[in-house]
Each structure stands twice: as C-alpha cells, then as structure tokens.
Amino acid sequence: MNRTNIGSLIVIALFVLALPEGTDTAKILCFFPTASKSHVLGAQQLLKNLARRNHEVTMVSAFPLSKPVPNYRDIYIPIEDSFSAMMADFMQGGSRSIATIMPKVLSASLDYTNFTLNSPEFQQLIAKERFDVAILGYFLNDFIFGLGALLKCPTVVYFSAGMSQINNVVGNPQEIASVSHILLGNRNPMTFFDRVKNTLVSLVEVGVLGYVHSKTKPYYYYNFPSEKGYPSYEEAKRRIPLQMFNWYFTQTAPRPLLPNTVEVGGLQIKSQPDPLPTDVQTWLDGADQFGAIYLSFGSNLKSSNLRRDKLEAIIRTLGRLKQRVLWKWDTVHMPGKPANVMIGQWFPQDDILAHRNVKLFITHGGLGSITEAMYHGVPIVGIPMFGDQDRNVADVIAEGWGVSVSFEELGEASLTAAINRVLSNPEYANKIRDISARFKDRPQSALELATFWVEYVLRHKGAAHLHYQGADLNFLQKNLLDVLAFLGVILYAVFKLIGFFLRGILVLICGKKEQPKSKKA
Ligand SMILES: *[C@@H]1O[C@H](CO)[C@@H](O)[C@H](O)[C@H]1NC(C)=O
C-alpha cells in the first residue's frame, strides 16, 4: 500500500469513528413560545445542525426560518406581542425597576406559553405525531416541564441565558458563600460585605420564587391535570434529565455545575460567518481607513421609539464621526439620516461583528449581543435599557472592554466622549482580544456540544441516569439537618446511658447511695 492509500484509510477510519454510535435519526420537537427573537436564535442553530445530521426537526415558535432548510419544519404560531408597549416605554425613559417589570414579564411569558400550548396548530401536531425528544425553550414558564408527560418523550431544557432560577431544577448547588448572584454581577473574589449582600439577595429570591411558583401553578394544572394522570408540578420538574444554558464559564466566575448542566455559551454564533448581503459587504469593505461602527438596540427595542432628544443626540453624534455606521433601524426612513450612516430593518449581527472593519459596537447590552461582541472581539459602548442589561454592561466595564452611557446621561457630549474613548484607546481592543480567545478556546464548539447532548439523551432513552439525587432533597435533608438531629438524639441517648451505667457501677462498688466525691476524699 502506498502512502496515499494509508492516508485515505486513516481519513475514512477517523470519519467512521467520528460518527455517533447508535444514534438513529430521530424526530425532534422544539417548543419555544416567546415574543423575543434573540432567545430563539441559538435554538434555531442547534435545530439546523440536527437537521443536517438527518434528524427530522420541528420547531414550534413565533419565528420561522427565513430560508427553508431540509428536514427542518416550522410550526408558526404568532403571538401577540404584549412586550412591545413595555419596550416602547423603555425607549422613552420609562421605569426600569425590576419590581414593576418582573410581574408583567412573568404573566406575559405564562400567557404566551399557554396560548401556544393550546393553539389548534400545536394540538393538531401532537394528536397526529410522536417525538423522540423535545427541546423546551425556557423563559419564566416553568409549567412547560409538563410537556414530557404530554408528549411521552424525554425533554431537554434550553435557556438562552445563564445562571437563573432554573439552575436548581436539576439540583445544582447554590453556593451563596462563593458564587455571586446574577443580580449582583460578576464578583470574584467576594468580600465580606459582598457575601452579606449575596445572602440578602438570595433570601429575597426565595420569596420571589415563591411568588413565581404560585403564579405558574394554575397554568400547570390547567394544562396537565392530575385527574388525567399527569405527574404533579414538582414531579414533572424532577423528570428533566438535562438543561442547557447559553452561557460559558469564562463569562463569569467559576461555579459548581452538575454533569447534567451543559454550558453552550455562544450557541447562536456561527464558527464560519455567512456571506453578508452585498450592500452591507460593500459598505463595510469601504470603511478600511477609519473603520465601522455597528449600532443596534437588539431585537425587542425599536430605535425609532427613542425619546426625541436622545434620538437627535445620537444622530448628531454619529454624523460628526469619520467612521461608517450601520444602524439597525426599524422603519424605512430615518429623519435627518447622516451620509455616513446606513440603516437596515434587519442585519445579520453575528456576521457583521465578524467583519474586520467593525471596530465598535454600540449596544443595549442584551446577553446575546454581549456574547457575540465578546466572541468576535469587538469592544462596546453600552446603553443599557432594562432587565439584565445593566449588569451585562457593568461586567464589560469591570473586564475593561467597553464603557457605558446611561439613558439618563445620554447626549451628544457623553456619547461622543464614550465613542472616542473606546476607538482611540487600544487598551479596550487588546482586552477583548484576550477575553475572546478565552471564550473560544474549548474542546468543542457550543453547537457540537449541544448536538452531542441532545443525541446523548436520545441514545440513552432519556438518560435517566443523569438525574442527581440532590434535586429531590428538601431543605432539611439537603443541609443534613435531619441527620444531625438524628445523630444528636443518639449521642444524647448514649451519654444518658453511659451516665446511667456509671452511676450503677459506682453504686455497686461503693455499696451505697452515690455521694459527692469531696466527702469520699
Ligand atoms: C390557558 O389557555 C386556555 C385556552 O385558551 C384558557 O382557557 C385558560 O384559562 C388559560 N389558563 C390560564 C391559567 O390562564
């Protein structure tokens, strides 16, 4: 045999070895009821990859693919977007307090999910068809955990963010002493007072989770009534073998995770960018001299809803720059659009951030955007608007690869200063280069990893062996309080017994009633 033959044999052998063993092609359902497109993007990439591997994939969501893909079917269930009024209010500078937003977001999420679940399209689908595994898109809608019993198949939970209240579904330990709460941002190491704060926030969270639980339960029992043989809400949660988070440990301080919690941070990011639309490509290629800036408030907030003074300040600032700007703008026309600004209602953000000439990303600081900027090594100017965006942007500043301008202080002077600071100071770009390298350096890509685990659950028929017993324990059991109490009682009884016998022996030896030792001496 000559060298080429051996070479090709090795290639074939490697190829055969790389094929998943024993995974037949399967029918995979993804149930993802949300009004927020950015949450769905990662799941879409995963499903496309599963479809490429010959699985038959069905996506139930409000966001069908723009271009059809073989083996990938969309069940399109549009949901009335009750978030849009809230989003428009943020762009006007309305209240961003978590206490007012949270109940609204929760009830909208619960209603979307309930609506999708009860839609004729979905009901017809599950009446006709069986699935081998279901991927459940999570967003404050815990009652979807009942879908496993409805569909009679194993389920994998996917959440497009990181640390959250579903961390504990599979029993991940909540290390209050050493892991900073999601609301407090990335703190490592924590000082004594950080730990005090962490403790207080975690206590408040217990109350909040109780509230969420009480709101969610009626939806669960409406859709999965016990009379019809469905497991209880608590039991349904316990049956989840695996959860995936769109999050990677380099984005925060290390924390303990079980093997059934898989970090697929950057799942939505393509390792090889798609070709850009021609006009965008030309625009960015032509920015060789000064570079280009990408500006987007994400998939939910509409730039055209910005309060007028803020909008005009941004437009004036951009118009004075030498850089070319791409602005995700949601209407056809932008009043007073400067010549160096190109607008578009939809831009492939991931592919744009991958372009060599993009030097700065002006962003609202949504997790998806922050992750994509991190992956592609683009420093940011953050204008956080609501939810986790304040924290995301604060983390970026702490890590040294961006600056922020709050909505309140947003004006021509502050924005110009922020942009110039990031563009003229190489520190920011250098910093994000290192952080990007750390984020990308993994044994396999997020997409390969997520694909592996979905197929793993398929291969092992639900992979019940992934279940962690810690998830079933109550507070007393988890903290060993019951065991300590039991041992305490035994210890007490033993001491009592020993005392009793010693007294008995003393009585035998001395032959009389026990007396104080001093008298004997
Ligand atoms: C869920 O949706 C159904 C059907 O639209 C409705 O009848 C029911 O009241 C909803 N459940 C809750 C808890 O809102």
XYZ file of C-alpha atoms and ligand atoms in Angstrom:
535
model
C 0.000 0.000 0.000
C 1.386 3.398 -0.818
C 1.231 6.466 1.402
C -1.847 7.990 -0.158
C -3.818 4.804 0.386
C -2.843 4.627 4.040
C -3.649 8.291 4.349
C -7.118 7.895 2.916
C -7.733 4.786 5.028
C -6.912 6.813 8.139
C -9.226 9.569 6.996
C -12.039 7.059 6.471
C -11.338 5.431 9.845
C -11.438 8.806 11.594
C -14.634 9.649 9.806
C -16.286 6.396 10.893
C -15.095 6.902 14.472
C -16.484 10.409 14.483
C -19.966 9.197 13.608
C -22.174 8.952 16.658
C -22.591 5.367 17.640
C -26.113 4.060 17.889
C -27.908 7.339 17.266
C -30.566 6.625 14.707
C -32.212 9.547 13.110
C -34.948 10.790 15.370
C -37.966 13.054 15.430
C -37.085 16.100 17.465
C -39.545 18.743 18.610
C -38.553 22.172 19.862
C -41.236 24.097 21.722
C -40.210 27.720 22.059
C -43.003 30.164 22.888
C -41.519 33.648 23.207
C -42.020 37.070 21.669
C -38.294 37.703 21.813
C -36.423 36.691 18.689
C -32.990 36.789 20.269
C -33.955 33.950 22.615
C -34.778 31.671 19.700
C -31.626 32.202 17.603
C -29.448 29.699 19.472
C -32.120 27.006 19.346
C -32.516 27.592 15.601
C -28.807 26.980 15.026
C -28.983 23.788 17.080
C -32.022 22.543 15.174
C -30.407 23.327 11.832
C -27.411 21.270 12.834
C -29.608 18.387 13.991
C -31.475 18.593 10.679
C -28.144 18.475 8.837
C -27.450 15.254 10.732
C -30.617 13.796 9.248
C -32.900 14.165 12.233
C -36.419 15.242 11.469
C -36.798 18.543 13.270
C -39.956 20.508 14.131
C -39.843 23.994 15.605
C -42.927 25.439 17.303
C -42.377 29.179 17.698
C -43.288 32.653 16.524
C -40.085 32.836 14.471
C -39.940 30.665 11.346
C -36.665 30.489 9.413
C -36.392 32.994 6.584
C -34.858 30.373 4.270
C -36.175 26.794 4.381
C -33.743 24.064 5.438
C -34.193 20.343 4.587
C -35.501 18.210 7.499
C -36.491 21.386 9.370
C -40.187 22.199 9.679
C -41.626 25.330 11.264
C -44.980 25.321 13.021
C -45.539 29.047 13.071
C -47.660 30.253 15.972
C -47.571 34.056 16.091
C -48.096 35.567 19.491
C -49.486 38.944 20.165
C -46.554 40.951 21.422
C -47.587 42.442 24.732
C -43.927 43.295 25.366
C -43.866 45.929 22.642
C -45.665 48.575 24.716
C -43.227 47.945 27.557
C -40.267 48.183 25.178
C -41.533 51.449 23.686
C -41.819 52.810 27.217
C -38.169 51.938 27.955
C -37.111 53.863 24.860
C -38.910 56.888 26.297
C -37.014 56.535 29.552
C -39.831 54.808 31.492
C -39.306 52.981 34.784
C -36.839 50.147 34.633
C -37.282 48.905 38.169
C -37.273 45.150 38.339
C -40.207 45.164 40.757
C -42.522 46.700 38.156
C -41.178 44.830 35.136
C -40.912 41.359 36.589
C -44.652 40.664 37.204
C -45.512 41.923 33.698
C -42.846 39.831 32.013
C -43.851 36.806 34.046
C -47.529 36.987 33.193
C -46.766 37.679 29.509
C -44.462 34.649 29.391
C -47.022 32.430 31.065
C -49.747 33.596 28.692
C -47.626 33.144 25.541
C -46.750 29.631 26.587
C -50.330 28.773 27.494
C -51.528 30.251 24.221
C -49.004 28.294 22.123
C -49.719 25.084 24.005
C -53.467 25.405 23.427
C -53.271 26.630 19.834
C -55.053 24.405 17.304
C -51.812 24.123 15.292
C -49.910 22.623 18.207
C -52.781 20.447 19.388
C -53.190 19.004 15.871
C -49.473 18.337 15.635
C -49.280 16.342 18.854
C -52.518 14.485 18.129
C -51.012 13.139 14.895
C -47.341 12.710 15.689
C -44.918 11.222 18.190
C -41.486 12.618 19.008
C -38.333 11.008 20.371
C -37.121 14.020 22.297
C -38.387 17.534 22.955
C -36.294 20.644 23.497
C -38.145 23.116 25.717
C -37.405 26.815 25.327
C -37.412 28.223 28.816
C -38.246 31.752 29.813
C -40.123 32.202 33.109
C -42.563 29.497 32.026
C -41.753 26.565 34.314
C -45.009 24.801 33.555
C -43.577 23.609 30.224
C -41.851 20.921 32.275
C -45.177 19.088 31.970
C -44.636 18.623 28.227
C -42.574 15.478 28.745
C -45.630 13.685 30.141
C -47.886 15.138 27.441
C -45.596 14.127 24.572
C -44.468 10.927 26.307
C -40.830 11.589 25.479
C -37.706 12.816 27.250
C -37.181 16.574 27.411
C -34.142 18.822 27.401
C -34.498 22.338 28.770
C -32.765 25.160 26.909
C -32.398 28.633 28.372
C -30.858 31.443 26.357
C -29.155 32.938 29.403
C -27.010 31.681 32.214
C -27.457 31.489 35.954
C -31.091 31.611 36.832
C -33.794 30.224 38.973
C -33.870 27.058 36.888
C -30.348 26.319 37.969
C -31.875 24.373 40.825
C -34.234 22.294 38.665
C -31.577 19.630 38.182
C -30.134 20.307 41.630
C -27.082 22.472 41.027
C -25.833 23.592 44.429
C -26.492 27.246 45.135
C -23.251 28.334 46.746
C -24.256 31.593 48.393
C -20.909 31.912 50.122
C -18.838 31.711 46.972
C -20.948 32.378 43.873
C -22.206 35.881 43.252
C -25.917 36.167 42.476
C -26.916 37.003 38.902
C -28.279 40.392 40.031
C -25.026 41.405 41.701
C -22.849 40.789 38.693
C -19.519 39.115 38.426
C -17.599 39.406 41.705
C -14.648 37.192 42.297
C -13.416 37.147 44.975
C -16.329 38.330 47.095
C -15.594 40.483 50.117
C -17.364 40.003 53.437
C -19.973 42.620 52.533
C -20.430 41.091 49.087
C -21.345 37.902 50.905
C -23.749 39.792 53.145
C -25.402 41.263 50.043
C -25.384 37.899 48.321
C -27.131 36.336 51.298
C -29.792 39.038 51.434
C -30.445 38.872 47.691
C -30.687 35.091 47.865
C -33.196 35.363 50.710
C -35.311 37.844 48.749
C -35.116 35.452 45.831
C -36.711 32.703 47.891
C -39.719 34.995 48.264
C -39.730 35.926 44.580
C -39.544 32.279 43.557
C -42.475 31.533 45.831
C -44.420 34.233 44.002
C -43.406 32.866 40.587
C -44.362 29.395 41.710
C -47.819 30.489 42.872
C -48.434 32.306 39.551
C -47.225 29.366 37.483
C -49.000 26.513 39.228
C -52.511 27.260 37.864
C -51.142 27.123 34.318
C -49.518 23.783 35.032
C -52.646 22.207 36.473
C -54.850 23.663 33.748
C -52.733 22.014 31.054
C -51.603 18.919 32.928
C -54.382 18.000 35.348
C -53.652 15.267 37.888
C -57.066 13.675 37.180
C -55.793 12.815 33.714
C -52.792 11.003 35.133
C -50.222 13.781 34.796
C -47.458 13.939 37.396
C -47.501 16.741 39.943
C -45.763 20.016 39.112
C -42.859 19.108 41.405
C -42.560 15.620 39.939
C -42.578 16.981 36.371
C -39.571 19.153 37.223
C -37.731 16.172 38.630
C -38.057 14.328 35.330
C -35.892 16.794 33.386
C -32.671 14.894 32.653
C -30.680 17.735 31.146
C -30.546 21.501 30.886
C -28.526 23.685 28.551
C -27.584 27.299 29.193
C -26.424 29.775 26.594
C -23.548 30.784 28.798
C -19.914 29.844 29.257
C -17.877 29.811 32.423
C -15.317 32.348 31.183
C -18.155 34.896 31.180
C -18.301 34.824 34.945
C -16.554 33.450 37.997
C -16.297 29.641 38.205
C -19.205 27.912 39.911
C -20.126 24.288 40.563
C -22.250 22.652 37.876
C -23.510 19.099 37.594
C -22.788 16.966 34.532
C -26.441 17.355 33.512
C -25.989 21.117 33.138
C -24.358 21.904 29.838
C -22.948 25.331 29.048
C -23.469 26.142 25.388
C -22.498 29.818 25.519
C -22.449 31.348 22.046
C -24.682 28.639 20.531
C -26.158 31.190 18.106
C -22.728 32.184 16.748
C -21.584 30.575 13.518
C -17.956 29.455 13.529
C -17.833 30.405 9.837
C -19.778 33.615 9.119
C -22.320 33.578 6.310
C -21.672 35.909 3.360
C -23.060 39.390 4.084
C -25.773 40.981 1.924
C -23.963 42.749 -0.934
C -24.782 46.308 0.155
C -23.595 45.649 3.703
C -20.437 43.948 2.465
C -19.620 46.897 0.197
C -20.347 49.412 2.950
C -18.083 47.658 5.454
C -15.321 46.875 2.946
C -15.235 50.580 2.102
C -14.545 51.508 5.723
C -10.894 50.432 5.551
C -9.494 53.811 6.506
C -11.381 54.687 9.709
C -13.306 51.527 10.473
C -17.011 50.998 11.019
C -19.418 51.096 13.944
C -22.396 48.811 14.369
C -25.356 50.157 16.359
C -28.311 48.065 17.489
C -30.754 48.037 20.374
C -31.445 44.348 19.843
C -34.483 42.508 18.600
C -37.071 43.923 21.033
C -36.317 47.623 21.420
C -37.107 49.870 18.472
C -34.678 52.696 17.758
C -37.465 54.736 16.190
C -39.246 54.735 19.574
C -36.331 56.559 21.226
C -37.216 59.726 23.067
C -36.744 62.549 20.619
C -33.925 64.412 22.383
C -31.980 61.154 22.815
C -32.501 60.138 19.207
C -31.379 63.513 17.889
C -28.303 63.411 20.116
C -27.309 60.029 18.693
C -27.881 61.154 15.106
C -25.845 64.339 15.598
C -23.031 62.401 17.268
C -22.811 59.805 14.526
C -22.991 62.431 11.774
C -19.789 64.031 13.058
C -17.778 60.804 13.041
C -15.292 59.779 10.360
C -16.371 56.154 10.726
C -19.087 54.498 8.725
C -22.065 53.395 10.797
C -24.527 50.529 10.358
C -27.665 51.127 12.402
C -30.391 48.543 12.881
C -33.325 50.836 12.346
C -36.901 49.551 12.313
C -38.630 51.762 9.739
C -37.852 52.543 6.111
C -36.900 56.158 6.640
C -34.742 57.869 9.260
C -35.384 61.601 9.566
C -32.099 63.502 9.247
C -30.005 60.422 8.475
C -26.343 61.456 8.114
C -24.459 60.376 4.996
C -22.084 58.109 6.906
C -24.972 56.097 8.373
C -26.527 53.107 6.636
C -29.792 51.806 8.057
C -31.493 48.454 7.690
C -34.502 46.834 9.312
C -32.681 43.602 9.776
C -28.940 42.975 9.854
C -27.129 39.654 10.373
C -25.455 40.900 13.542
C -23.222 37.876 14.095
C -21.819 38.088 10.556
C -21.409 41.865 10.759
C -19.467 41.741 14.015
C -17.178 39.210 12.327
C -16.152 41.787 9.675
C -12.569 43.023 10.097
C -13.509 46.694 9.811
C -16.061 46.744 12.644
C -14.212 48.475 15.465
C -17.034 49.303 17.842
C -20.470 48.028 18.767
C -22.973 50.447 20.307
C -25.409 48.138 22.064
C -28.197 47.961 24.633
C -26.227 45.192 26.304
C -28.553 42.207 25.810
C -26.802 38.960 26.636
C -26.869 37.715 23.031
C -25.258 40.922 21.772
C -22.642 40.984 24.524
C -21.755 37.368 23.800
C -21.440 37.997 20.065
C -19.255 41.077 20.654
C -17.121 39.002 23.017
C -16.782 36.178 20.520
C -15.759 38.464 17.675
C -13.556 40.663 19.846
C -15.399 43.952 19.294
C -15.330 46.498 22.170
C -18.601 48.166 23.099
C -20.299 51.356 24.165
C -23.255 50.097 26.211
C -26.554 51.958 26.613
C -28.372 49.524 28.930
C -32.166 49.759 28.918
C -33.748 47.057 31.102
C -33.517 43.606 32.645
C -30.059 42.060 32.826
C -28.553 44.730 30.547
C -27.267 46.933 33.377
C -25.434 44.004 34.845
C -24.097 42.777 31.482
C -22.683 46.201 30.674
C -21.303 46.625 34.207
C -19.458 43.317 33.770
C -17.964 44.512 30.473
C -16.714 47.690 32.133
C -15.220 45.724 35.016
C -13.479 43.493 32.480
C -12.169 46.542 30.653
C -13.516 46.156 27.118
C -16.109 48.889 26.938
C -17.720 51.930 28.513
C -21.326 52.773 29.246
C -23.601 55.751 28.788
C -26.782 55.563 30.831
C -30.071 56.534 29.234
C -30.295 59.490 31.618
C -26.884 60.913 30.697
C -27.149 60.047 27.001
C -26.401 63.191 24.993
C -24.117 64.369 22.223
C -21.195 65.159 24.513
C -21.343 61.982 26.589
C -21.816 59.684 23.600
C -19.034 61.353 21.590
C -16.689 61.049 24.554
C -17.574 57.377 25.054
C -17.096 56.503 21.371
C -13.787 58.348 21.113
C -12.507 56.795 24.296
C -13.034 53.263 23.032
C -11.849 53.965 19.479
C -8.715 55.896 20.377
C -7.561 53.769 23.277
C -6.093 50.417 22.156
C -6.495 49.023 25.697
C -10.141 48.152 25.025
C -9.456 46.255 21.824
C -6.478 44.461 23.389
C -8.506 43.426 26.392
C -11.354 41.977 24.376
C -8.894 40.087 22.181
C -7.737 38.085 25.228
C -11.260 37.602 26.559
C -12.435 36.461 23.143
C -9.603 33.929 22.907
C -10.560 32.550 26.338
C -14.208 32.319 25.348
C -13.483 30.439 22.130
C -10.841 28.038 23.448
C -12.867 24.862 24.090
C -12.600 21.172 23.303
C -15.624 21.506 21.006
C -17.866 24.308 19.834
C -21.104 25.152 21.647
C -23.023 23.823 18.656
C -21.199 20.471 18.639
C -21.627 20.165 22.383
C -25.359 20.904 22.326
C -25.815 18.473 19.428
C -23.876 15.794 21.293
C -26.055 16.084 24.395
C -29.385 16.029 22.557
C -28.244 12.869 20.800
C -26.936 11.503 24.101
C -30.392 11.812 25.630
C -31.766 10.069 22.534
C -29.188 7.265 22.630
C -29.816 6.572 26.308
C -33.602 6.732 26.058
C -33.994 9.802 28.224
C -30.720 9.365 30.130
C -32.432 8.994 33.486
C -29.036 8.118 34.931
C -28.118 11.815 34.704
C -30.572 12.576 37.457
C -28.951 13.997 40.577
C -30.463 12.932 43.843
C -29.719 16.304 45.377
C -32.580 17.695 43.290
C -35.074 15.591 45.248
C -33.967 16.600 48.735
C -35.831 19.176 50.787
C -34.170 21.948 52.791
C -33.712 19.844 55.929
C -32.296 16.887 54.013
C -30.030 18.948 51.786
C -28.413 20.648 54.757
C -28.207 17.377 56.677
C -30.319 18.900 59.445
C -32.356 15.698 59.746
C -29.193 13.611 60.012
C -27.640 15.985 62.546
C -30.812 15.917 64.615
C -30.869 12.119 64.472
C -27.203 11.846 65.474
C -27.768 14.418 68.202
C -30.558 12.364 69.680
C -28.446 9.198 69.561
C -25.456 10.982 71.086
C -27.682 12.342 73.834
C -29.142 8.872 74.486
C -25.670 7.308 74.576
C -24.433 9.880 77.065
C -27.522 9.339 79.180
C -26.957 5.582 79.062
C -23.269 5.880 79.928
C -24.152 8.166 82.828
C -26.766 5.702 83.970
C -24.338 2.768 83.882
C -21.537 4.711 85.562
C -23.897 5.603 88.375
C -24.912 1.941 88.586
C -21.275 0.822 88.781
C -20.497 3.411 91.432
C -23.415 2.153 93.470
C -22.162 -1.435 93.095
C -18.581 -0.566 94.067
C -19.396 1.658 96.979
C -22.339 -0.377 98.012
C -24.273 2.628 98.972
C -26.047 5.589 97.536
C -23.977 7.895 95.394
C -22.291 10.628 97.354
C -20.439 13.755 96.371
C -16.777 12.915 95.680
C -15.483 15.562 98.061
C -16.944 13.656 101.003
C -15.210 10.435 99.907
C -11.819 12.084 99.577
C -54.818 28.785 29.234
O -55.421 28.887 27.974
C -56.726 28.325 27.929
C -57.179 28.264 26.487
O -57.013 29.486 25.854
C -57.645 29.123 28.832
O -58.950 28.596 28.802
C -57.098 29.049 30.240
O -57.850 29.836 31.109
C -55.643 29.504 30.282
N -55.105 29.187 31.595
C -54.750 30.107 32.475
C -54.254 29.637 33.787
O -54.795 31.280 32.204
